[in-house]
Amino acid sequence: MGTLVLLRHGESEWNSKGLFTGWVDVGLAEKGHQEAAAAGRMLLEAGLQPDIVHTSVLTRAISTANGALEAAGLSWLPVSRSWRLNERHYGALQGKDKAQTREEFGDEQFMMWRRSYDVPPPPLADDDPLSQVGDPRYATLPPELMPRTECLADVVVRMLPYWYDAIVPDLASGRTVLVVAHGNSLRALVKHLDGISDAAIAELNIPTGIPLLYELDDAFAPRVPGGRYLDPEAAKAAAEAVKNQGR
Ligand SMILES: O=C(O)[C@H](O)COP(=O)(O)O
């Protein structure tokens, strides 16, 4: 039951530089702003009018939602934000160049940190300039929930409560829901929706700025596995580029 649209934020400043980002709060690159507006136009052209928007608490997702909604004439929509939709915390890799990391540690270790299900990167020290410990947006987060690093399994665990407690009720009430989040928090949600195995999820990459439409049944399961990108060809090419980052 319900129509769900997933949207990864547009290209960020650090995406364009090839840096691991995680919880570091960077803005959108100019291309990312253009992708956000294009996503809004795609929603319009597809006749998709969300009733509510859910975003992470990171600027790149918030700015993407704002840009898409403005382009669709929907800036007035109610929005709910949660840290549970944040990108995975990339630990000590935050701020590091992906290609240099691959070079320094080798392909296997690079892919283990980047795309394994249950192997997190080394933790980020609380006194590191790129740490989010002490960031006021997490002031109400119980200390034991504040990550210093995450693997995808960790993201699934902290994202699902928001899916069940915030997003599913909106879907159950018949609302069309737009979720604007990040490559790995959306990989975690897609893994849940499509029942993708811990091994197979390593092959899934999500492009920036292209809406992914899921029509859900009464059990909130996809009627079409994998959903449908509003621009399938562009999504396929962009997902391949995400896969090859760091090469
Ligand atoms: O946080 C980041 O670095 C990116 O947004 C996601 O990076 P990944 O596709 O390398 O996991």
PDB file of C-alpha atoms and ligand atoms in Angstrom:
ATOM      1  CA  MET A   1       0.000   0.000   0.000  1.00  0.00           C
ATOM      2  CA  GLY A   2       1.420   3.317  -0.946  1.00  0.00           C
ATOM      3  CA  THR A   3       3.769   5.137  -3.228  1.00  0.00           C
ATOM      4  CA  LEU A   4       7.351   5.637  -2.100  1.00  0.00           C
ATOM      5  CA  VAL A   5       9.946   7.720  -3.931  1.00  0.00           C
ATOM      6  CA  LEU A   6      13.603   7.458  -2.917  1.00  0.00           C
ATOM      7  CA  LEU A   7      16.056  10.172  -3.937  1.00  0.00           C
ATOM      8  CA  ARG A   8      19.770  10.264  -3.216  1.00  0.00           C
ATOM      9  CA  HIS A   9      21.064  13.792  -2.742  1.00  0.00           C
ATOM     10  CA  GLY A  10      22.641  15.495  -5.735  1.00  0.00           C
ATOM     11  CA  GLU A  11      26.389  15.481  -6.222  1.00  0.00           C
ATOM     12  CA  SER A  12      28.054  16.993  -3.170  1.00  0.00           C
ATOM     13  CA  GLU A  13      31.236  19.060  -2.944  1.00  0.00           C
ATOM     14  CA  TRP A  14      33.104  16.004  -1.657  1.00  0.00           C
ATOM     15  CA  ASN A  15      31.494  13.620  -4.153  1.00  0.00           C
ATOM     16  CA  SER A  16      32.962  15.819  -6.892  1.00  0.00           C
ATOM     17  CA  LYS A  17      36.384  15.651  -5.202  1.00  0.00           C
ATOM     18  CA  GLY A  18      36.228  11.868  -4.692  1.00  0.00           C
ATOM     19  CA  LEU A  19      36.400  12.045  -0.899  1.00  0.00           C
ATOM     20  CA  PHE A  20      34.729   9.756   1.653  1.00  0.00           C
ATOM     21  CA  THR A  21      32.047  11.887   3.286  1.00  0.00           C
ATOM     22  CA  GLY A  22      29.903   9.976   5.782  1.00  0.00           C
ATOM     23  CA  TRP A  23      28.544  12.296   8.483  1.00  0.00           C
ATOM     24  CA  VAL A  24      30.669  15.297   7.484  1.00  0.00           C
ATOM     25  CA  ASP A  25      28.159  17.983   6.621  1.00  0.00           C
ATOM     26  CA  VAL A  26      29.220  19.188   3.170  1.00  0.00           C
ATOM     27  CA  GLY A  27      27.034  21.115   0.718  1.00  0.00           C
ATOM     28  CA  LEU A  28      25.971  20.317  -2.808  1.00  0.00           C
ATOM     29  CA  ALA A  29      28.233  21.002  -5.773  1.00  0.00           C
ATOM     30  CA  GLU A  30      26.670  23.141  -8.513  1.00  0.00           C
ATOM     31  CA  LYS A  31      25.914  19.935 -10.404  1.00  0.00           C
ATOM     32  CA  GLY A  32      24.103  18.668  -7.320  1.00  0.00           C
ATOM     33  CA  HIS A  33      21.810  21.702  -7.249  1.00  0.00           C
ATOM     34  CA  GLN A  34      21.050  21.121 -10.931  1.00  0.00           C
ATOM     35  CA  GLU A  35      20.338  17.434 -10.231  1.00  0.00           C
ATOM     36  CA  ALA A  36      17.948  18.410  -7.435  1.00  0.00           C
ATOM     37  CA  ALA A  37      15.947  20.689  -9.719  1.00  0.00           C
ATOM     38  CA  ALA A  38      15.931  18.049 -12.454  1.00  0.00           C
ATOM     39  CA  ALA A  39      14.611  15.497  -9.959  1.00  0.00           C
ATOM     40  CA  GLY A  40      11.750  17.842  -9.123  1.00  0.00           C
ATOM     41  CA  ARG A  41      10.919  18.216 -12.786  1.00  0.00           C
ATOM     42  CA  MET A  42      11.000  14.417 -13.201  1.00  0.00           C
ATOM     43  CA  LEU A  43       8.469  14.092 -10.368  1.00  0.00           C
ATOM     44  CA  LEU A  44       6.230  16.643 -12.084  1.00  0.00           C
ATOM     45  CA  GLU A  45       6.498  14.949 -15.465  1.00  0.00           C
ATOM     46  CA  ALA A  46       5.718  11.569 -13.884  1.00  0.00           C
ATOM     47  CA  GLY A  47       2.642  13.013 -12.184  1.00  0.00           C
ATOM     48  CA  LEU A  48       4.102  12.116  -8.779  1.00  0.00           C
ATOM     49  CA  GLN A  49       3.070  14.555  -6.062  1.00  0.00           C
ATOM     50  CA  PRO A  50       4.503  13.620  -2.649  1.00  0.00           C
ATOM     51  CA  ASP A  51       2.369  14.450   0.387  1.00  0.00           C
ATOM     52  CA  ILE A  52       5.281  14.440   2.819  1.00  0.00           C
ATOM     53  CA  VAL A  53       9.071  14.454   2.660  1.00  0.00           C
ATOM     54  CA  HIS A  54      11.572  12.710   4.938  1.00  0.00           C
ATOM     55  CA  THR A  55      15.243  13.739   4.928  1.00  0.00           C
ATOM     56  CA  SER A  56      18.379  13.136   6.936  1.00  0.00           C
ATOM     57  CA  VAL A  57      19.794  15.979   9.042  1.00  0.00           C
ATOM     58  CA  LEU A  58      22.646  16.539   6.595  1.00  0.00           C
ATOM     59  CA  THR A  59      22.712  19.628   4.408  1.00  0.00           C
ATOM     60  CA  ARG A  60      23.249  17.838   1.094  1.00  0.00           C
ATOM     61  CA  ALA A  61      19.989  15.878   1.505  1.00  0.00           C
ATOM     62  CA  ILE A  62      18.056  18.879   2.869  1.00  0.00           C
ATOM     63  CA  SER A  63      19.254  21.096   0.005  1.00  0.00           C
ATOM     64  CA  THR A  64      18.352  18.406  -2.535  1.00  0.00           C
ATOM     65  CA  ALA A  65      14.847  18.119  -1.093  1.00  0.00           C
ATOM     66  CA  ASN A  66      14.462  21.898  -1.143  1.00  0.00           C
ATOM     67  CA  GLY A  67      15.654  22.152  -4.746  1.00  0.00           C
ATOM     68  CA  ALA A  68      13.471  19.317  -5.982  1.00  0.00           C
ATOM     69  CA  LEU A  69      10.383  20.589  -4.177  1.00  0.00           C
ATOM     70  CA  GLU A  70      10.941  24.132  -5.455  1.00  0.00           C
ATOM     71  CA  ALA A  71      11.219  22.860  -9.049  1.00  0.00           C
ATOM     72  CA  ALA A  72       8.003  20.887  -8.550  1.00  0.00           C
ATOM     73  CA  GLY A  73       6.176  23.829  -6.974  1.00  0.00           C
ATOM     74  CA  LEU A  74       5.933  21.867  -3.718  1.00  0.00           C
ATOM     75  CA  SER A  75       8.104  23.873  -1.322  1.00  0.00           C
ATOM     76  CA  TRP A  76       5.148  23.993   1.071  1.00  0.00           C
ATOM     77  CA  LEU A  77       5.130  20.224   1.760  1.00  0.00           C
ATOM     78  CA  PRO A  78       5.617  19.068   5.375  1.00  0.00           C
ATOM     79  CA  VAL A  79       9.069  17.659   6.069  1.00  0.00           C
ATOM     80  CA  SER A  80      10.366  15.314   8.755  1.00  0.00           C
ATOM     81  CA  ARG A  81      14.084  14.957   9.373  1.00  0.00           C
ATOM     82  CA  SER A  82      16.048  12.280  11.223  1.00  0.00           C
ATOM     83  CA  TRP A  83      19.653  11.305  11.844  1.00  0.00           C
ATOM     84  CA  ARG A  84      18.464   7.758  11.130  1.00  0.00           C
ATOM     85  CA  LEU A  85      18.429   8.643   7.416  1.00  0.00           C
ATOM     86  CA  ASN A  86      22.003   9.996   7.528  1.00  0.00           C
ATOM     87  CA  GLU A  87      24.700   8.586   5.280  1.00  0.00           C
ATOM     88  CA  ARG A  88      26.689   5.764   6.889  1.00  0.00           C
ATOM     89  CA  HIS A  89      29.403   7.107   9.194  1.00  0.00           C
ATOM     90  CA  TYR A  90      32.656   6.398   7.350  1.00  0.00           C
ATOM     91  CA  GLY A  91      34.831   6.474  10.476  1.00  0.00           C
ATOM     92  CA  ALA A  92      38.484   7.351  10.000  1.00  0.00           C
ATOM     93  CA  LEU A  93      37.977   7.341   6.203  1.00  0.00           C
ATOM     94  CA  GLN A  94      35.902  10.542   6.389  1.00  0.00           C
ATOM     95  CA  GLY A  95      37.683  13.204   4.383  1.00  0.00           C
ATOM     96  CA  LYS A  96      40.101  10.776   2.749  1.00  0.00           C
ATOM     97  CA  ASP A  97      40.515  10.524  -1.014  1.00  0.00           C
ATOM     98  CA  LYS A  98      38.938   7.311  -2.361  1.00  0.00           C
ATOM     99  CA  ALA A  99      41.570   6.695  -5.045  1.00  0.00           C
ATOM    100  CA  GLN A 100      44.427   7.292  -2.593  1.00  0.00           C
ATOM    101  CA  THR A 101      42.772   4.995  -0.057  1.00  0.00           C
ATOM    102  CA  ARG A 102      42.447   2.256  -2.686  1.00  0.00           C
ATOM    103  CA  GLU A 103      46.104   2.795  -3.655  1.00  0.00           C
ATOM    104  CA  GLU A 104      47.351   2.775  -0.062  1.00  0.00           C
ATOM    105  CA  PHE A 105      45.380  -0.208   1.240  1.00  0.00           C
ATOM    106  CA  GLY A 106      44.741  -2.207  -1.960  1.00  0.00           C
ATOM    107  CA  ASP A 107      41.538  -3.156  -3.775  1.00  0.00           C
ATOM    108  CA  GLU A 108      40.435  -5.852  -1.343  1.00  0.00           C
ATOM    109  CA  GLN A 109      40.671  -3.722   1.802  1.00  0.00           C
ATOM    110  CA  PHE A 110      39.168  -0.719  -0.010  1.00  0.00           C
ATOM    111  CA  MET A 111      36.136  -2.713  -1.148  1.00  0.00           C
ATOM    112  CA  MET A 112      35.868  -4.427   2.239  1.00  0.00           C
ATOM    113  CA  TRP A 113      35.493  -1.017   3.911  1.00  0.00           C
ATOM    114  CA  ARG A 114      33.371   0.443   1.135  1.00  0.00           C
ATOM    115  CA  ARG A 115      30.969  -2.332   0.195  1.00  0.00           C
ATOM    116  CA  SER A 116      31.128  -5.242   2.665  1.00  0.00           C
ATOM    117  CA  TYR A 117      28.003  -5.687   4.786  1.00  0.00           C
ATOM    118  CA  ASP A 118      29.572  -6.052   8.221  1.00  0.00           C
ATOM    119  CA  VAL A 119      33.150  -4.690   8.210  1.00  0.00           C
ATOM    120  CA  PRO A 120      33.321  -1.040   9.335  1.00  0.00           C
ATOM    121  CA  PRO A 121      36.276   1.256   8.662  1.00  0.00           C
ATOM    122  CA  PRO A 122      38.466   2.141  11.669  1.00  0.00           C
ATOM    123  CA  PRO A 123      36.661   4.453  14.105  1.00  0.00           C
ATOM    124  CA  LEU A 124      37.126   8.214  13.992  1.00  0.00           C
ATOM    125  CA  ALA A 125      38.631   9.741  17.136  1.00  0.00           C
ATOM    126  CA  ASP A 126      36.319  12.098  19.016  1.00  0.00           C
ATOM    127  CA  ASP A 127      38.943  14.866  18.869  1.00  0.00           C
ATOM    128  CA  ASP A 128      39.359  14.527  15.100  1.00  0.00           C
ATOM    129  CA  PRO A 129      38.363  17.763  13.294  1.00  0.00           C
ATOM    130  CA  LEU A 130      36.001  15.663  11.143  1.00  0.00           C
ATOM    131  CA  SER A 131      34.243  14.063  14.129  1.00  0.00           C
ATOM    132  CA  GLN A 132      30.568  14.874  14.700  1.00  0.00           C
ATOM    133  CA  VAL A 133      30.767  14.355  18.467  1.00  0.00           C
ATOM    134  CA  GLY A 134      29.457  17.602  19.971  1.00  0.00           C
ATOM    135  CA  ASP A 135      27.559  18.629  16.830  1.00  0.00           C
ATOM    136  CA  PRO A 136      24.397  20.342  18.177  1.00  0.00           C
ATOM    137  CA  ARG A 137      22.126  18.504  15.742  1.00  0.00           C
ATOM    138  CA  TYR A 138      22.898  15.293  17.687  1.00  0.00           C
ATOM    139  CA  ALA A 139      22.510  16.887  21.139  1.00  0.00           C
ATOM    140  CA  THR A 140      19.449  14.753  21.974  1.00  0.00           C
ATOM    141  CA  LEU A 141      20.989  11.544  20.611  1.00  0.00           C
ATOM    142  CA  PRO A 142      21.718   9.117  23.476  1.00  0.00           C
ATOM    143  CA  PRO A 143      25.549   8.948  23.661  1.00  0.00           C
ATOM    144  CA  GLU A 144      25.559   5.195  23.110  1.00  0.00           C
ATOM    145  CA  LEU A 145      23.917   5.710  19.705  1.00  0.00           C
ATOM    146  CA  MET A 146      26.489   8.225  18.433  1.00  0.00           C
ATOM    147  CA  PRO A 147      28.596   6.319  15.882  1.00  0.00           C
ATOM    148  CA  ARG A 148      32.349   6.655  15.401  1.00  0.00           C
ATOM    149  CA  THR A 149      32.164   4.363  12.363  1.00  0.00           C
ATOM    150  CA  GLU A 150      29.500   2.210  10.671  1.00  0.00           C
ATOM    151  CA  CYS A 151      29.210  -0.769   8.353  1.00  0.00           C
ATOM    152  CA  LEU A 152      26.044  -1.198   6.287  1.00  0.00           C
ATOM    153  CA  ALA A 153      24.613  -3.619   8.856  1.00  0.00           C
ATOM    154  CA  ASP A 154      24.872  -0.834  11.445  1.00  0.00           C
ATOM    155  CA  VAL A 155      22.994   1.505   9.093  1.00  0.00           C
ATOM    156  CA  VAL A 156      20.187  -1.037   8.628  1.00  0.00           C
ATOM    157  CA  VAL A 157      19.825  -1.350  12.412  1.00  0.00           C
ATOM    158  CA  ARG A 158      19.592   2.405  13.062  1.00  0.00           C
ATOM    159  CA  MET A 159      17.553   3.230   9.933  1.00  0.00           C
ATOM    160  CA  LEU A 160      14.768   0.622  10.233  1.00  0.00           C
ATOM    161  CA  PRO A 161      13.168   2.095  13.388  1.00  0.00           C
ATOM    162  CA  TYR A 162      12.554   5.284  11.370  1.00  0.00           C
ATOM    163  CA  TRP A 163      11.177   3.281   8.441  1.00  0.00           C
ATOM    164  CA  TYR A 164       8.702   1.460  10.682  1.00  0.00           C
ATOM    165  CA  ASP A 165       7.829   4.331  13.058  1.00  0.00           C
ATOM    166  CA  ALA A 166       7.813   7.350  10.744  1.00  0.00           C
ATOM    167  CA  ILE A 167       7.652   6.383   7.069  1.00  0.00           C
ATOM    168  CA  VAL A 168       5.370   3.323   7.119  1.00  0.00           C
ATOM    169  CA  PRO A 169       2.605   5.171   9.032  1.00  0.00           C
ATOM    170  CA  ASP A 170       2.658   7.884   6.347  1.00  0.00           C
ATOM    171  CA  LEU A 171       2.381   5.225   3.635  1.00  0.00           C
ATOM    172  CA  ALA A 172      -0.377   3.414   5.567  1.00  0.00           C
ATOM    173  CA  SER A 173      -2.386   6.649   5.669  1.00  0.00           C
ATOM    174  CA  GLY A 174      -2.294   6.721   1.867  1.00  0.00           C
ATOM    175  CA  ARG A 175       0.332   9.468   1.559  1.00  0.00           C
ATOM    176  CA  THR A 176       2.862   9.488  -1.230  1.00  0.00           C
ATOM    177  CA  VAL A 177       6.210   9.669   0.544  1.00  0.00           C
ATOM    178  CA  LEU A 178       9.451  11.180  -0.745  1.00  0.00           C
ATOM    179  CA  VAL A 179      12.611  10.118   1.102  1.00  0.00           C
ATOM    180  CA  VAL A 180      15.696  12.223   0.327  1.00  0.00           C
ATOM    181  CA  ALA A 181      18.770  10.609   1.797  1.00  0.00           C
ATOM    182  CA  HIS A 182      22.175   9.134   0.942  1.00  0.00           C
ATOM    183  CA  GLY A 183      23.853   6.402  -1.033  1.00  0.00           C
ATOM    184  CA  ASN A 184      24.235   3.993   1.869  1.00  0.00           C
ATOM    185  CA  SER A 185      21.172   4.812   3.943  1.00  0.00           C
ATOM    186  CA  LEU A 186      19.144   4.200   0.768  1.00  0.00           C
ATOM    187  CA  ARG A 187      21.113   1.011   0.045  1.00  0.00           C
ATOM    188  CA  ALA A 188      20.094  -0.120   3.545  1.00  0.00           C
ATOM    189  CA  LEU A 189      16.420   0.682   2.849  1.00  0.00           C
ATOM    190  CA  VAL A 190      16.455  -0.951  -0.600  1.00  0.00           C
ATOM    191  CA  LYS A 191      18.110  -4.028   0.928  1.00  0.00           C
ATOM    192  CA  HIS A 192      15.178  -4.241   3.365  1.00  0.00           C
ATOM    193  CA  LEU A 193      12.497  -3.550   0.747  1.00  0.00           C
ATOM    194  CA  ASP A 194      13.792  -6.001  -1.837  1.00  0.00           C
ATOM    195  CA  GLY A 195      15.116  -8.633   0.561  1.00  0.00           C
ATOM    196  CA  ILE A 196      18.630  -8.423  -0.877  1.00  0.00           C
ATOM    197  CA  SER A 197      21.163 -10.754   0.749  1.00  0.00           C
ATOM    198  CA  ASP A 198      24.126  -9.541   2.803  1.00  0.00           C
ATOM    199  CA  ALA A 199      26.405 -10.682  -0.012  1.00  0.00           C
ATOM    200  CA  ALA A 200      24.400  -9.371  -2.980  1.00  0.00           C
ATOM    201  CA  ILE A 201      23.961  -5.866  -1.528  1.00  0.00           C
ATOM    202  CA  ALA A 202      27.651  -5.207  -2.260  1.00  0.00           C
ATOM    203  CA  GLU A 203      26.727  -4.974  -5.951  1.00  0.00           C
ATOM    204  CA  LEU A 204      24.019  -2.321  -5.455  1.00  0.00           C
ATOM    205  CA  ASN A 205      24.950   1.316  -6.033  1.00  0.00           C
ATOM    206  CA  ILE A 206      22.519   4.223  -6.039  1.00  0.00           C
ATOM    207  CA  PRO A 207      22.991   7.202  -8.366  1.00  0.00           C
ATOM    208  CA  THR A 208      22.653  10.803  -7.229  1.00  0.00           C
ATOM    209  CA  GLY A 209      19.610  12.858  -8.121  1.00  0.00           C
ATOM    210  CA  ILE A 210      17.399  10.344  -9.947  1.00  0.00           C
ATOM    211  CA  PRO A 211      14.082   9.476  -8.260  1.00  0.00           C
ATOM    212  CA  LEU A 212      13.490   5.762  -7.638  1.00  0.00           C
ATOM    213  CA  LEU A 213       9.785   4.889  -7.534  1.00  0.00           C
ATOM    214  CA  TYR A 214       8.411   2.000  -5.492  1.00  0.00           C
ATOM    215  CA  GLU A 215       4.724   1.048  -5.618  1.00  0.00           C
ATOM    216  CA  LEU A 216       4.124  -0.969  -2.450  1.00  0.00           C
ATOM    217  CA  ASP A 217       1.563  -3.650  -1.644  1.00  0.00           C
ATOM    218  CA  ASP A 218      -0.465  -3.979   1.572  1.00  0.00           C
ATOM    219  CA  ALA A 219       2.568  -5.466   3.301  1.00  0.00           C
ATOM    220  CA  PHE A 220       4.702  -2.487   2.195  1.00  0.00           C
ATOM    221  CA  ALA A 221       6.624  -4.773  -0.116  1.00  0.00           C
ATOM    222  CA  PRO A 222       7.533  -3.621  -3.645  1.00  0.00           C
ATOM    223  CA  ARG A 223       5.098  -4.699  -6.349  1.00  0.00           C
ATOM    224  CA  VAL A 224       8.076  -4.516  -8.731  1.00  0.00           C
ATOM    225  CA  PRO A 225      11.372  -5.696  -7.210  1.00  0.00           C
ATOM    226  CA  GLY A 226      13.978  -2.950  -7.410  1.00  0.00           C
ATOM    227  CA  GLY A 227      11.435  -0.266  -8.112  1.00  0.00           C
ATOM    228  CA  ARG A 228      11.666   1.921 -11.196  1.00  0.00           C
ATOM    229  CA  TYR A 229      14.012   4.873 -11.790  1.00  0.00           C
ATOM    230  CA  LEU A 230      12.291   7.790 -13.494  1.00  0.00           C
ATOM    231  CA  ASP A 231      15.252   7.899 -15.872  1.00  0.00           C
ATOM    232  CA  PRO A 232      16.416   4.262 -16.093  1.00  0.00           C
ATOM    233  CA  GLU A 233      19.185   4.765 -18.624  1.00  0.00           C
ATOM    234  CA  ALA A 234      20.749   7.676 -16.751  1.00  0.00           C
ATOM    235  CA  ALA A 235      20.409   5.763 -13.468  1.00  0.00           C
ATOM    236  CA  LYS A 236      22.182   2.694 -14.868  1.00  0.00           C
ATOM    237  CA  ALA A 237      25.127   4.745 -16.133  1.00  0.00           C
ATOM    238  CA  ALA A 238      25.367   6.819 -12.954  1.00  0.00           C
ATOM    239  CA  ALA A 239      25.212   3.753 -10.677  1.00  0.00           C
ATOM    240  CA  GLU A 240      28.092   2.228 -12.667  1.00  0.00           C
ATOM    241  CA  ALA A 241      30.077   5.432 -12.091  1.00  0.00           C
ATOM    242  CA  VAL A 242      29.398   5.207  -8.344  1.00  0.00           C
ATOM    243  CA  LYS A 243      30.585   1.586  -8.402  1.00  0.00           C
ATOM    244  CA  ASN A 244      33.854   2.622 -10.052  1.00  0.00           C
ATOM    245  CA  GLN A 245      34.662   5.507  -7.721  1.00  0.00           C
ATOM    246  CA  GLY A 246      38.219   5.345  -6.469  1.00  0.00           C
ATOM    247  CA  ARG A 247      39.542   3.607  -9.583  1.00  0.00           C
TER     248      ARG A 247
HETATM  249  O1  LIG B   1      29.710   9.182   2.123  1.00  0.00           O
HETATM  250  C1  LIG B   1      30.253   9.090   1.016  1.00  0.00           C
HETATM  251  O2  LIG B   1      31.468   9.094   0.821  1.00  0.00           O
HETATM  252  C2  LIG B   1      29.394   8.874  -0.202  1.00  0.00           C
HETATM  253  O3  LIG B   1      28.285   9.645  -0.200  1.00  0.00           O
HETATM  254  C3  LIG B   1      29.052   7.407  -0.292  1.00  0.00           C
HETATM  255  O4  LIG B   1      30.220   6.846  -0.618  1.00  0.00           O
HETATM  256  P1  LIG B   1      30.319   5.349  -1.136  1.00  0.00           P
HETATM  257  O5  LIG B   1      29.432   5.242  -2.364  1.00  0.00           O
HETATM  258  O6  LIG B   1      31.788   5.235  -1.445  1.00  0.00           O
HETATM  259  O7  LIG B   1      29.852   4.462  -0.017  1.00  0.00           O
END
